Short mmCIF file of C-alpha atoms and ligand atoms in Angstrom, two decimals:
data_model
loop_
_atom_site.label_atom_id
_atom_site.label_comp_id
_atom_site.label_asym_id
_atom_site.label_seq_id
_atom_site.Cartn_x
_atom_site.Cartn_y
_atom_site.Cartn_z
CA UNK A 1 -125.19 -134.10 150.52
CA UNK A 2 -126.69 -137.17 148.73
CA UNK A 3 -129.29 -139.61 149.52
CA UNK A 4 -128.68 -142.11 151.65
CA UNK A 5 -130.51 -145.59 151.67
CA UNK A 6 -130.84 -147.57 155.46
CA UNK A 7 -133.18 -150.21 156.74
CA UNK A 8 -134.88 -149.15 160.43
CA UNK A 9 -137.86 -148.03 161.90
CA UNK A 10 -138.39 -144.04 160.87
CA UNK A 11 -139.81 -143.70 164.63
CA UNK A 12 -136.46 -144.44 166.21
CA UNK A 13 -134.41 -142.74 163.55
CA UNK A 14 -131.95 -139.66 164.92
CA UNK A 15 -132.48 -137.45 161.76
CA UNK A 16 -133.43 -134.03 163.56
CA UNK A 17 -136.43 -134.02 161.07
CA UNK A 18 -138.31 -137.12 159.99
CA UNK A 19 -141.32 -137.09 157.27
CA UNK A 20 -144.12 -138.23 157.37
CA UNK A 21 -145.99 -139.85 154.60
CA UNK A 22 -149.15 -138.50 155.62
CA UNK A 23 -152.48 -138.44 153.88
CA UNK A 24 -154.49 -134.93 153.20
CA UNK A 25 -156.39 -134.08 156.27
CA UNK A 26 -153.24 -135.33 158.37
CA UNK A 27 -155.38 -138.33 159.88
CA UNK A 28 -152.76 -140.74 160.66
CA UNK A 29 -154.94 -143.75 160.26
CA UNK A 30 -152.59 -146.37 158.93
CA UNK A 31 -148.78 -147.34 157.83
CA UNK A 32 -145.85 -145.12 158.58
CA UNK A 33 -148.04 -142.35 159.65
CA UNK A 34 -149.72 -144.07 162.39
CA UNK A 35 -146.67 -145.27 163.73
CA UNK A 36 -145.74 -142.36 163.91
CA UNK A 37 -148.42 -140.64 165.79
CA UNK A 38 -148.89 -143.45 168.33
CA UNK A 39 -144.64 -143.09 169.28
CA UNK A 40 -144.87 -139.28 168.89
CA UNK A 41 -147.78 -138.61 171.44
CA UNK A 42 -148.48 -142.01 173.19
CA UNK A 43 -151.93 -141.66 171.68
CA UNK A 44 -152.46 -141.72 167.92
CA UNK A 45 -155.59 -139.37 168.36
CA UNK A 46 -153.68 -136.73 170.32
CA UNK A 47 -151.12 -136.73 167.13
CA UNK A 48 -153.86 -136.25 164.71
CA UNK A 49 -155.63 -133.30 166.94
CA UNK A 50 -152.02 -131.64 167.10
CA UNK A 51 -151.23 -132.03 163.32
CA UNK A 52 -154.66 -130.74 162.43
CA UNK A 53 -154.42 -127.53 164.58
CA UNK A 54 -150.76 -127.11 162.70
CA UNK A 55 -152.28 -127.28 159.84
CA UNK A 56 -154.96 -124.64 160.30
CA UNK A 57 -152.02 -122.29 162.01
CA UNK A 58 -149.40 -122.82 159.22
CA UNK A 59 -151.78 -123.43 155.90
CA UNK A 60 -154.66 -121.69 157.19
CA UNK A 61 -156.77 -125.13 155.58
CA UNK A 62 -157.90 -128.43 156.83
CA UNK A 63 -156.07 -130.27 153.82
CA UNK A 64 -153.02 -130.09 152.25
CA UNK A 65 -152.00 -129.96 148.55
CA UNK A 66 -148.46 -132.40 146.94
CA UNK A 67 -146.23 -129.73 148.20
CA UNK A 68 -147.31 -128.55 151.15
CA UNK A 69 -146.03 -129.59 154.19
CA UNK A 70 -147.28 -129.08 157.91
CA UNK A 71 -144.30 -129.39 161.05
CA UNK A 72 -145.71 -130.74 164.35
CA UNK A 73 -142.72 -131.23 167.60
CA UNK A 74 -141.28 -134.37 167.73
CA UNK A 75 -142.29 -135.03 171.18
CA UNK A 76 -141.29 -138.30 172.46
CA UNK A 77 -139.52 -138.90 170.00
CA UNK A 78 -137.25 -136.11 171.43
CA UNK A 79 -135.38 -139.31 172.75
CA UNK A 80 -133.85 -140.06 169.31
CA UNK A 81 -132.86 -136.62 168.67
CA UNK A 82 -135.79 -135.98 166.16
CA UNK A 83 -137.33 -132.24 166.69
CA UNK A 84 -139.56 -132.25 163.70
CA UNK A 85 -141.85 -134.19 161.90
CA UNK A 86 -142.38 -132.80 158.73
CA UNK A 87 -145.59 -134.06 157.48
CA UNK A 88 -145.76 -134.17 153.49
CA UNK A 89 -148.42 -135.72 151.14
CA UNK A 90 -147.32 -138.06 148.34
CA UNK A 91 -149.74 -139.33 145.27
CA UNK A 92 -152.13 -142.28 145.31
CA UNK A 93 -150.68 -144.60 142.92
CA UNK A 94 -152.65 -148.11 143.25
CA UNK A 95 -150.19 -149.59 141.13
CA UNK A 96 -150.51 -147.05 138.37
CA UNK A 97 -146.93 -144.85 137.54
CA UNK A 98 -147.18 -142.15 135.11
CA UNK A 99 -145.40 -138.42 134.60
CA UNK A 100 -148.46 -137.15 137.18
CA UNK A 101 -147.72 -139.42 139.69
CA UNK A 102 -144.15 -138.76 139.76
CA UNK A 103 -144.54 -135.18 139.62
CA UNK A 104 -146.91 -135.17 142.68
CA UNK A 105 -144.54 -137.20 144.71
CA UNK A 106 -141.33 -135.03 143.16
CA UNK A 107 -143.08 -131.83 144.80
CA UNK A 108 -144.08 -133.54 148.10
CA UNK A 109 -140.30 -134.60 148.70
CA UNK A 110 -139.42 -131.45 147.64
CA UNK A 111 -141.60 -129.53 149.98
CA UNK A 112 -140.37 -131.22 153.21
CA UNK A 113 -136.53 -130.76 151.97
CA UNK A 114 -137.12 -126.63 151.70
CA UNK A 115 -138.95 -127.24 155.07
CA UNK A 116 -135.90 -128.53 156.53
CA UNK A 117 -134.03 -126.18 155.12
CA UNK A 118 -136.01 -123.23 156.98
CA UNK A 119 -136.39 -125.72 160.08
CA UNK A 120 -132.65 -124.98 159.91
CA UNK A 121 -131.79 -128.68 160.98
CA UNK A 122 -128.80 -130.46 159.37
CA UNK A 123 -130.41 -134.19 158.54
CA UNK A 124 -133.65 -135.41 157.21
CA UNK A 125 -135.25 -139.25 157.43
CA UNK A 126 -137.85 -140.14 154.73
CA UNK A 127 -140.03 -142.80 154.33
CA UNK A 128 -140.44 -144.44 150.68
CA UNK A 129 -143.61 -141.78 150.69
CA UNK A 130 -146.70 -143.60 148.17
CA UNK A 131 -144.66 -146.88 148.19
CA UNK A 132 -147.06 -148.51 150.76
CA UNK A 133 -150.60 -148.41 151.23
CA UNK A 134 -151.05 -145.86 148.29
CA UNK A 135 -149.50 -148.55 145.98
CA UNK A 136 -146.72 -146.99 143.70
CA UNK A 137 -143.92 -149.12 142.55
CA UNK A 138 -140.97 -149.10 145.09
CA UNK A 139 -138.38 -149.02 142.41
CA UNK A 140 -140.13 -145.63 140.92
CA UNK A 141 -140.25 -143.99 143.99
CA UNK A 142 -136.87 -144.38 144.93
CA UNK A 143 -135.94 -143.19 141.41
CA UNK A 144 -137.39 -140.08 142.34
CA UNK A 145 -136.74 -139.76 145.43
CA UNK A 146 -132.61 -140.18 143.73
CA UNK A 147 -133.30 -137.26 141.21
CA UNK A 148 -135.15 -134.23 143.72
CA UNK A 149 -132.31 -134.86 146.25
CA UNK A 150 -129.65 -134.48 143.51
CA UNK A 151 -131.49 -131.08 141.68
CA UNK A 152 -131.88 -130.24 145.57
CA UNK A 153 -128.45 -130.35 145.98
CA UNK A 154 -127.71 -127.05 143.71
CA UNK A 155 -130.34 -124.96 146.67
CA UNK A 156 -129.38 -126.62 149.88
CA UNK A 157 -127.69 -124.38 152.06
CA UNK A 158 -127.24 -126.03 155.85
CA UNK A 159 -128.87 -129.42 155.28
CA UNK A 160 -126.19 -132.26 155.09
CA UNK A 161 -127.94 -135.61 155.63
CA UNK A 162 -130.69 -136.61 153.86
CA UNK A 163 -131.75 -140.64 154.34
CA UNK A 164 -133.98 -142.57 152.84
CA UNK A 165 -135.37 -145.43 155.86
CA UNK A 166 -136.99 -148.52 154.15
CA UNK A 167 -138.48 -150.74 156.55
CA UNK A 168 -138.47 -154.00 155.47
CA UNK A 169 -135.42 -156.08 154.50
CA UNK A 170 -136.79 -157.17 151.13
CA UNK A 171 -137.36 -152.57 150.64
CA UNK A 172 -134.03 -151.92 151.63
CA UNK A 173 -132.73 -154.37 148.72
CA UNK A 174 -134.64 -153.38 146.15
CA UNK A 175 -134.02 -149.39 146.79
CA UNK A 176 -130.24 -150.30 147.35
CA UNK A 177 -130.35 -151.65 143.85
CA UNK A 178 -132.11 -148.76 142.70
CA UNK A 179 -129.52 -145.85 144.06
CA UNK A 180 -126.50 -148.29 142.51
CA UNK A 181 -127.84 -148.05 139.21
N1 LIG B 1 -140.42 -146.76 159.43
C1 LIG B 1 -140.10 -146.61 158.13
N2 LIG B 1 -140.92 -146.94 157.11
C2 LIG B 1 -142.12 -147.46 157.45
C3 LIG B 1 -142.55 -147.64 158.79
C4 LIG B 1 -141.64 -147.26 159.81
N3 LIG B 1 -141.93 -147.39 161.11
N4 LIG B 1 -143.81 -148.17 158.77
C5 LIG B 1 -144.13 -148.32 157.46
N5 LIG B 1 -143.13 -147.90 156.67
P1 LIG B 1 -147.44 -145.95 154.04
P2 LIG B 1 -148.28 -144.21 151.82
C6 LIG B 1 -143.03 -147.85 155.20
O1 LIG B 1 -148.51 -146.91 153.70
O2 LIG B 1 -148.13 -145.31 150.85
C7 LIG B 1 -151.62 -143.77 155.87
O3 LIG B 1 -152.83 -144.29 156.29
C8 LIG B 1 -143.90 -148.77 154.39
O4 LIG B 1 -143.35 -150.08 154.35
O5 LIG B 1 -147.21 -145.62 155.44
O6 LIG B 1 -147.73 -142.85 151.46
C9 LIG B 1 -151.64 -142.27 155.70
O7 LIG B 1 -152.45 -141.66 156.68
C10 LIG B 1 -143.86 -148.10 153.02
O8 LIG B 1 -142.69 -148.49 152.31
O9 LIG B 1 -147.64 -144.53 153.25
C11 LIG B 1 -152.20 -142.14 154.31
O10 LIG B 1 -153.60 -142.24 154.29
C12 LIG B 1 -143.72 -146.61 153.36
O11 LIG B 1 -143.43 -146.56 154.77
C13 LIG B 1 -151.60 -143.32 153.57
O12 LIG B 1 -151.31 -144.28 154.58
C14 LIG B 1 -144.95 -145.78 153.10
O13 LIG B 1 -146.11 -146.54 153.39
C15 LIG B 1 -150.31 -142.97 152.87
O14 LIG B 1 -149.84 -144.07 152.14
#
């Protein structure tokens, strides 16, 4: 299986399931998420509504813990190929890193990879979840992001693909260098 690094947009990527790095209450108000919700449904707010009513009908809560994970339809981004958007909540960092942190972020990749595994779908897209506006280091997230998708590989039964989409050149680099180490 292993994780593979690319550079492109997360909104135009044909993974059958793409994650997003979504906050709590699944508002969609900024970065990956909102870009997201604006290609998904045309209209950001529609997005949130949708996710929200997921999340009462698959958590039976308005909020989501590291871990949890809520699926909403892909929509218009049918296009690409992408069914799913698996939305997943990673931990605020503001430029701190510690054994918390990582072990926030280590269940909130985790939970969208066993949710892709029941989805039944065969390739995943991630974002570098916590590496933007929620500040933790870029290099430390794709270290982690290295080590769940290798212990994952011992449990994964149909998934094959899982990709890791940085969006900016300068990202890619850096989490190239990272997964070379
Ligand atoms: N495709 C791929 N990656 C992207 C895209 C895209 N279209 N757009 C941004 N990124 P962020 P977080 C990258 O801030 O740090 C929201 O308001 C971006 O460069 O989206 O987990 C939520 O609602 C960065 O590397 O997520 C939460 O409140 C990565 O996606 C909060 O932000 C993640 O950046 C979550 O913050």
């Amino acid at each position: 299986m292993g994780l593979e690094v690319v550079r492109g947009d997360i909104t135009r990527f044909p993974a059958e399931a793409i994650v997003n790095a979504a906050n709590k209450y699944l508002e969609h108000g900024g970065g990956v998420a909102y870009a997201i919700a604006k290609a998904a449904a045309g209209n950001p707010r529609e997005y949130i509504r949708i996710s929200k009513k997921a999340m009462r009908e698959q958590v039976g809560k308005d909020f989501i813990e590291h871990g949890e994970v809520v699926v909403t339809p892909g929509m218009r981004l049918e296009e690409y190929g992408i069914r799913y958007v698996i939305h997943t909540v990673g931990p605020y960092c503001g430029g701190v890193w510690d054994d918390e942190k990582k072990e926030k972020l280590r269940k909130a990749i985790l939970g969208a990879l066993r949710k892709a595994e029941e989805l039944g779908v065969k390739s995943i897209a991630f974002p570098a979840v916590s590496a933007g506006i929620y500040g933790c280091p870029l290099e430390e997230v794709v270290k982690t992001f290295r080590e769940v998708v290798e212990e994952f590989e011992r449990e994964a039964k149909g998934l094959e693909k899982v990709y890791l989409v940085l969006y900016s050149e300068g990202d890619y680099k850096r989490a190239l260098r990272v997964v070379r180490m």
